[in-house]
Short mmCIF file of C-alpha atoms and ligand atoms in Angstrom, two decimals:
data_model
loop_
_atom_site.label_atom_id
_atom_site.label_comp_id
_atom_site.label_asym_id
_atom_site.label_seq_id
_atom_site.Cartn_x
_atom_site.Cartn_y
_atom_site.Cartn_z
CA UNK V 1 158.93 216.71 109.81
CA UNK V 2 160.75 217.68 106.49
CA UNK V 3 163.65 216.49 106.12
CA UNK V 4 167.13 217.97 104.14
CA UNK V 5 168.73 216.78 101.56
CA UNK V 6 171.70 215.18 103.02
CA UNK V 7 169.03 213.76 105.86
CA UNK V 8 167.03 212.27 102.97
CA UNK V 9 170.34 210.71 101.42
CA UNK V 10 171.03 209.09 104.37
CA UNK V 11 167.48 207.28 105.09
CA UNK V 12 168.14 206.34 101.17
CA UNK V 13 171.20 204.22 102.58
CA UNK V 14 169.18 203.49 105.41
CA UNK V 15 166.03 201.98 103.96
CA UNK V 16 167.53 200.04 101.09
CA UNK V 17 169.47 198.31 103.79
CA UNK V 18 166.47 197.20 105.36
CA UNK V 19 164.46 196.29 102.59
CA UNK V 20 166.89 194.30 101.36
CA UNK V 21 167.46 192.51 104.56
CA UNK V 22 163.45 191.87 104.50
CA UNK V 23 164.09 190.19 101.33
CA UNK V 24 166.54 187.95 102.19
CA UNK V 25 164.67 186.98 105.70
CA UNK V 26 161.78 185.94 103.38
CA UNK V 27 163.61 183.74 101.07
CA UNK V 28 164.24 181.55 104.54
CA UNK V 29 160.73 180.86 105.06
CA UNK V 30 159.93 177.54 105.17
CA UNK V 31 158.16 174.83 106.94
CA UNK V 32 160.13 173.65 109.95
CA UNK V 33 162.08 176.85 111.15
CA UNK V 34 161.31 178.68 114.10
CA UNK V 35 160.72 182.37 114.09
CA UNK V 36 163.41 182.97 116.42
CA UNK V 37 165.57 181.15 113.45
CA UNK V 38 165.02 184.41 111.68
CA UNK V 39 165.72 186.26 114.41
CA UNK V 40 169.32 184.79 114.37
CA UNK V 41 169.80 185.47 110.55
CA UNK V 42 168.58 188.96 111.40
CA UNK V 43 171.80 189.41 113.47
CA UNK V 44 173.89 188.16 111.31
CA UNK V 45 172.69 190.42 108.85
CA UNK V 46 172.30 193.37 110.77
CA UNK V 47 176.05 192.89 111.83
CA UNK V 48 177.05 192.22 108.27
CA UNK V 49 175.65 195.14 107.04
CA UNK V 50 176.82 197.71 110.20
CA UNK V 51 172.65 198.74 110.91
CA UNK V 52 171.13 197.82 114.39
CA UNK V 53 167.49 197.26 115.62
CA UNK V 54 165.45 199.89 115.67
CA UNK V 55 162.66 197.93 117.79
CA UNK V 56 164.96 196.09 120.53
CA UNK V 57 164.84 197.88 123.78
CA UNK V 58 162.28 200.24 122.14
CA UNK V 59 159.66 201.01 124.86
CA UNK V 60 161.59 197.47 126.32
CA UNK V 61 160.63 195.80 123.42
CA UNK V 62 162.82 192.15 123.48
CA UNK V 63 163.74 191.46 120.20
CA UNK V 64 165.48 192.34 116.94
CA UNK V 65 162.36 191.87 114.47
CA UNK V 66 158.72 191.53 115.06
CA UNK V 67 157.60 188.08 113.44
CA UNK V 68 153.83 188.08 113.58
CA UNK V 69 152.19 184.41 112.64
CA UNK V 70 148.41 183.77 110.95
CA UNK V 71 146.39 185.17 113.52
CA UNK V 72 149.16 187.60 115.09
CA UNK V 73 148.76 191.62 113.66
CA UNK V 74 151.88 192.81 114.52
CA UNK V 75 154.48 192.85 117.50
CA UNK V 76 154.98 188.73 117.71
CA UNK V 77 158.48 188.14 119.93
CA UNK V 78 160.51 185.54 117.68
CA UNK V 79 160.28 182.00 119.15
CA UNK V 80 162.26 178.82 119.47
CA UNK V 81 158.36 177.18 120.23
CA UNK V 82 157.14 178.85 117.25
CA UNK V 83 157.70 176.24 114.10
CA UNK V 84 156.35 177.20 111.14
CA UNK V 85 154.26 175.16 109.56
CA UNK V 86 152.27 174.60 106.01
CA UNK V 87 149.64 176.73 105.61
CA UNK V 88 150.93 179.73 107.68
CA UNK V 89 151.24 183.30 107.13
CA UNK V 90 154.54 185.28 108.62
CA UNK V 91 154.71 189.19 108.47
CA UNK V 92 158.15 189.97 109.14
CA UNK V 93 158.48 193.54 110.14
CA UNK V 94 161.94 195.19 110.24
CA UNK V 95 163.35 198.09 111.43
CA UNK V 96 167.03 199.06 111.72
CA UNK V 97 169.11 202.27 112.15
CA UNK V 98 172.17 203.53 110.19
CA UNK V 99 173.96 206.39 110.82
CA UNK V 100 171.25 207.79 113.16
CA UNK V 101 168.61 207.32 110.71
CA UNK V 102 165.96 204.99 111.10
CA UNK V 103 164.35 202.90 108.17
CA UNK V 104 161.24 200.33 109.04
CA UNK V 105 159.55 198.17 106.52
CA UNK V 106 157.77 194.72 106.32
CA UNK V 107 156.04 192.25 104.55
CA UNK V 108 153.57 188.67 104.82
CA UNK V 109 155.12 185.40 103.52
CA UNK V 110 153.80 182.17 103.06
CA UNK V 111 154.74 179.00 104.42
CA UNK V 112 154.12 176.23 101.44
CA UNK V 113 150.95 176.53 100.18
CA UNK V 114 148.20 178.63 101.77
CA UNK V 115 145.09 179.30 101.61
CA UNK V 116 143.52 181.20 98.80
CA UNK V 117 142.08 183.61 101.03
CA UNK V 118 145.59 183.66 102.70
CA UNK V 119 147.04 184.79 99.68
CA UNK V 120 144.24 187.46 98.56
CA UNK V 121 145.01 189.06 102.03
CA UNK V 122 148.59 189.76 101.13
CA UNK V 123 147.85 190.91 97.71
CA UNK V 124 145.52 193.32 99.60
CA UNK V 125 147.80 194.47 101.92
CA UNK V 126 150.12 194.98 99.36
CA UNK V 127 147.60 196.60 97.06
CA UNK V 128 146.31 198.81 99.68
CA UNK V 129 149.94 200.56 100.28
CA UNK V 130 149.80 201.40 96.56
CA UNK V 131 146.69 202.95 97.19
CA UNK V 132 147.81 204.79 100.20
CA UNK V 133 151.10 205.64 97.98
CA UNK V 134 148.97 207.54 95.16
CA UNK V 135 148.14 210.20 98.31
CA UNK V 136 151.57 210.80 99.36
CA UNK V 137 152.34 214.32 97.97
CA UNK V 138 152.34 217.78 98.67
CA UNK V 139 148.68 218.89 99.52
CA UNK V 140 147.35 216.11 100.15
CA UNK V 141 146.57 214.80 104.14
CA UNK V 142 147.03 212.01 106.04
CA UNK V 143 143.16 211.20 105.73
CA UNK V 144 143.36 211.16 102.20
CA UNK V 145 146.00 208.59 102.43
CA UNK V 146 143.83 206.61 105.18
CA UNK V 147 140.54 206.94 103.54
CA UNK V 148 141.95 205.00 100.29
CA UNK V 149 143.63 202.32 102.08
CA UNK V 150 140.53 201.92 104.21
CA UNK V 151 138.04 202.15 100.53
CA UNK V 152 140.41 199.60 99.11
CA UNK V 153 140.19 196.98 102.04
CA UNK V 154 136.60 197.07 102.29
CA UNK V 155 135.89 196.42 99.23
CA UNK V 156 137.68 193.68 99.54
CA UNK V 157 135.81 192.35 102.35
CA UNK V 158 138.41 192.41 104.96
CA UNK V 159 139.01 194.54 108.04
CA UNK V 160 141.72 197.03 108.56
CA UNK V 161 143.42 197.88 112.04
CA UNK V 162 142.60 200.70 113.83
CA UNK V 163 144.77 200.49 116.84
CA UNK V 164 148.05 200.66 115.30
CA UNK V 165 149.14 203.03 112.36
CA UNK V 166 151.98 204.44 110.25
CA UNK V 167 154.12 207.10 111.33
CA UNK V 168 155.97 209.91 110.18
CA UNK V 169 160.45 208.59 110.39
CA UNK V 170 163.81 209.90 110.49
CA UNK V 171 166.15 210.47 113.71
CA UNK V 172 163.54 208.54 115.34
CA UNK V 173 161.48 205.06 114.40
CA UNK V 174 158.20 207.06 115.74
CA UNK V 175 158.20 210.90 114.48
CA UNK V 176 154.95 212.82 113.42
CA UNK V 177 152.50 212.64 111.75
CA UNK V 178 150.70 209.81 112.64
CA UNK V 179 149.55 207.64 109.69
CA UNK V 180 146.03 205.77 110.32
CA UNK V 181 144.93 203.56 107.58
CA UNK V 182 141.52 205.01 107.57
CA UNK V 183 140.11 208.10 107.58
CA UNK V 184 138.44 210.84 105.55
CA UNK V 185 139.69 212.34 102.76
CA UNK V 186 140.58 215.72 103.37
CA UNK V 187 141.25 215.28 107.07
CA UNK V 188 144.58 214.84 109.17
CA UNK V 189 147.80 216.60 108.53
CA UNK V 190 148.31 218.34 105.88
CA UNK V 191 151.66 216.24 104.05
CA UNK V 192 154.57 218.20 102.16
CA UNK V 193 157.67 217.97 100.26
CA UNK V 194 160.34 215.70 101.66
CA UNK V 195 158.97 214.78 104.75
CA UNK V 196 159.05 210.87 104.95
CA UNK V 197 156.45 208.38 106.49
CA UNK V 198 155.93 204.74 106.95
CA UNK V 199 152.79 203.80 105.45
CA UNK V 200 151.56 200.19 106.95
CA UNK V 201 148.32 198.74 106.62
CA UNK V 202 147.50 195.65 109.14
CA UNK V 203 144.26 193.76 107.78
CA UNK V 204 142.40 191.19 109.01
CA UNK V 205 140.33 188.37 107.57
CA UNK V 206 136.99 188.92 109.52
CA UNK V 207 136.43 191.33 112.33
CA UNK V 208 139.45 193.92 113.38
CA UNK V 209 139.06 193.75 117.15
CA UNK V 210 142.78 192.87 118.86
CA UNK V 211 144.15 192.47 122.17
CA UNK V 212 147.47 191.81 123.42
CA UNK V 213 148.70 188.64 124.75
CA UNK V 214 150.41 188.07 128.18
CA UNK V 215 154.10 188.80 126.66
CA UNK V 216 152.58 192.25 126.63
CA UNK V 217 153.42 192.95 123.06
CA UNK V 218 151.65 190.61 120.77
CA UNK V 219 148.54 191.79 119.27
CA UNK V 220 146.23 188.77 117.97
CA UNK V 221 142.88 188.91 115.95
CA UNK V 222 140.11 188.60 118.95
CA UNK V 223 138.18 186.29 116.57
CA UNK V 224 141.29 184.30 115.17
CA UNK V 225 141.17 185.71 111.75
CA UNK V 226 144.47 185.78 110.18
CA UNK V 227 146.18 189.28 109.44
CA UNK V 228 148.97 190.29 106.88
CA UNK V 229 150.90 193.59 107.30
CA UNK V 230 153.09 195.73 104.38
CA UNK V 231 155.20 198.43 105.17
CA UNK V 232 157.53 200.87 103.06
CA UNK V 233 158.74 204.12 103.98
CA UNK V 234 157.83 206.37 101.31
CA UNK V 235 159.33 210.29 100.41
CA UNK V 236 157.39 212.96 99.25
CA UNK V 237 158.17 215.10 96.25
CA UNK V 238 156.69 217.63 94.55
CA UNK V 239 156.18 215.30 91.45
CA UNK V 240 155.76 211.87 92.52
CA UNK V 241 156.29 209.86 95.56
CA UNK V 242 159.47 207.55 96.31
CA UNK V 243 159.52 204.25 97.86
CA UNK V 244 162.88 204.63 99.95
CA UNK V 245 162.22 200.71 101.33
CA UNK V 246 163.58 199.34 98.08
N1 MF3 J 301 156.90 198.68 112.29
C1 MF3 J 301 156.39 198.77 113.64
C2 MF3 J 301 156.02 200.18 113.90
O1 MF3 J 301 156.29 201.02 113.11
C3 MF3 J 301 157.28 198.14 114.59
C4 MF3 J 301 157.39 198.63 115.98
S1 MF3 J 301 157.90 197.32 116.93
C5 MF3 J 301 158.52 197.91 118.36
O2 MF3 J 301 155.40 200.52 114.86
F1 MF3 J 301 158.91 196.91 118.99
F2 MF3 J 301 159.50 198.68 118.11
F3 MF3 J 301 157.59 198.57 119.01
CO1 CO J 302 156.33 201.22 111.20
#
């Protein structure tokens, strides 16, 4: 789980690679494109940039990116059918590898205007990592990091996922620990210096019950609520954490 210094240098490269690819598949967003349009800029960007997928062929998985829209949690398979429209919400989630190393981040943008409610979800999701964030250092456990998220989302009247989690990351996308975004303070594994973990809350508007469609890999709200995700993978110091998705 901990990681050396020359490992951690090279998940620096790594991440900022990805994040920055993130970015620039966000600035496409806009009504009309398909989510398999991303999926193209994706390659190109991947290939520009010498990183590939860290999710395509994982566990068979078909794709480059995961492009999740409104009521989708995570896992949607870009699309030619899928045109984004006015009013939607599009977690891109992006994982790539360089020079062994894995990095994995993502993030929920609109399409055009959305809905207030819309747009309070992603500042939630987005809040809630900061939460989660403020746990990540030596002593502390993955419950404390869970519980906050969890505190933070409630309180906000909306749901968070249970079925899916962060993860611990490094030679491969999935390592340990396991990152749930709820919990109990004081509970889980205990986290220390340099080890590095994807923290990733998934919330939902109204209940969090999922299932997965047909395709076998998209997870939808049962109830239709919408559902933003954020990502970052995050190192722990002895002093304070670092956001290596940047
Ligand atoms: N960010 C997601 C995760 O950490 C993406 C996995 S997609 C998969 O689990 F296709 F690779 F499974
Ligand atoms: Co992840």
């Amino acid at each position: 789980m901990v990681k050396t210094k020359e490992e951690i240098e090279k998940m620096r490269v790594a991440c900022r690679i990805c994040k920055h690819i993130l970015i620039e598949l966000g600035e496409m967003i806009t009504e009309g494109i398909t989510t398999y349009d991303i999926e193209k800029k994706a390659e190109e960007l991947f290939n520009k940039n010498g990183v590939i997928s860290a999710f395509k062929n994982y566990n068979g998985y078909p794709a480059l990116l995961c492009t999740s829209v409104n009521e989708e949690v995570v896992h949607g398979i870009p699309s030619k059918k899928k045109v984004l429209k006015e009013g939607d919400i599009v977690s891109i989630d992006i994982g790539t590898i360089y020079e062994g190393y894995y990095s994995d981040c993502a993030d929920t943008f609109p399409v055009g205007q959305i809905k207030d409610i819309h747009k309070k979800m992603i500042y939630v999701a987005r809040e809630s990592f900061k939460k989660g964030i403020s746990m990540a250092l030596p002593g502390k456990t993955t419950g404390d990091i869970g519980a906050v998220i969890e505190n933070f989302v409630k309180q906000n009247k909306f749901s968070v996922v249970r079925e899916f989690a962060g993860h611990g990351i490094g030679k491969e996308l999935h390592e340990y620990p396991e990152i749930p975004n709820f919990g109990y303070s004081g509970t889980g594994v205990l986290l220390k210096e340099n080890m590095v973990i994807a923290i990733e809350p998934m919330i939902t508007e109204h209940s969090s019950s999922v299932k997965i469609l047909e395709d076998g890999w998209t997870v939808i709200t049962k109830d239709g609520g919408f559902s933003t995700h954020y990502e970052n993978c995050v190192l722990i110091r002895e002093d304070t954490p670092e956001i290596l998705t940047v």
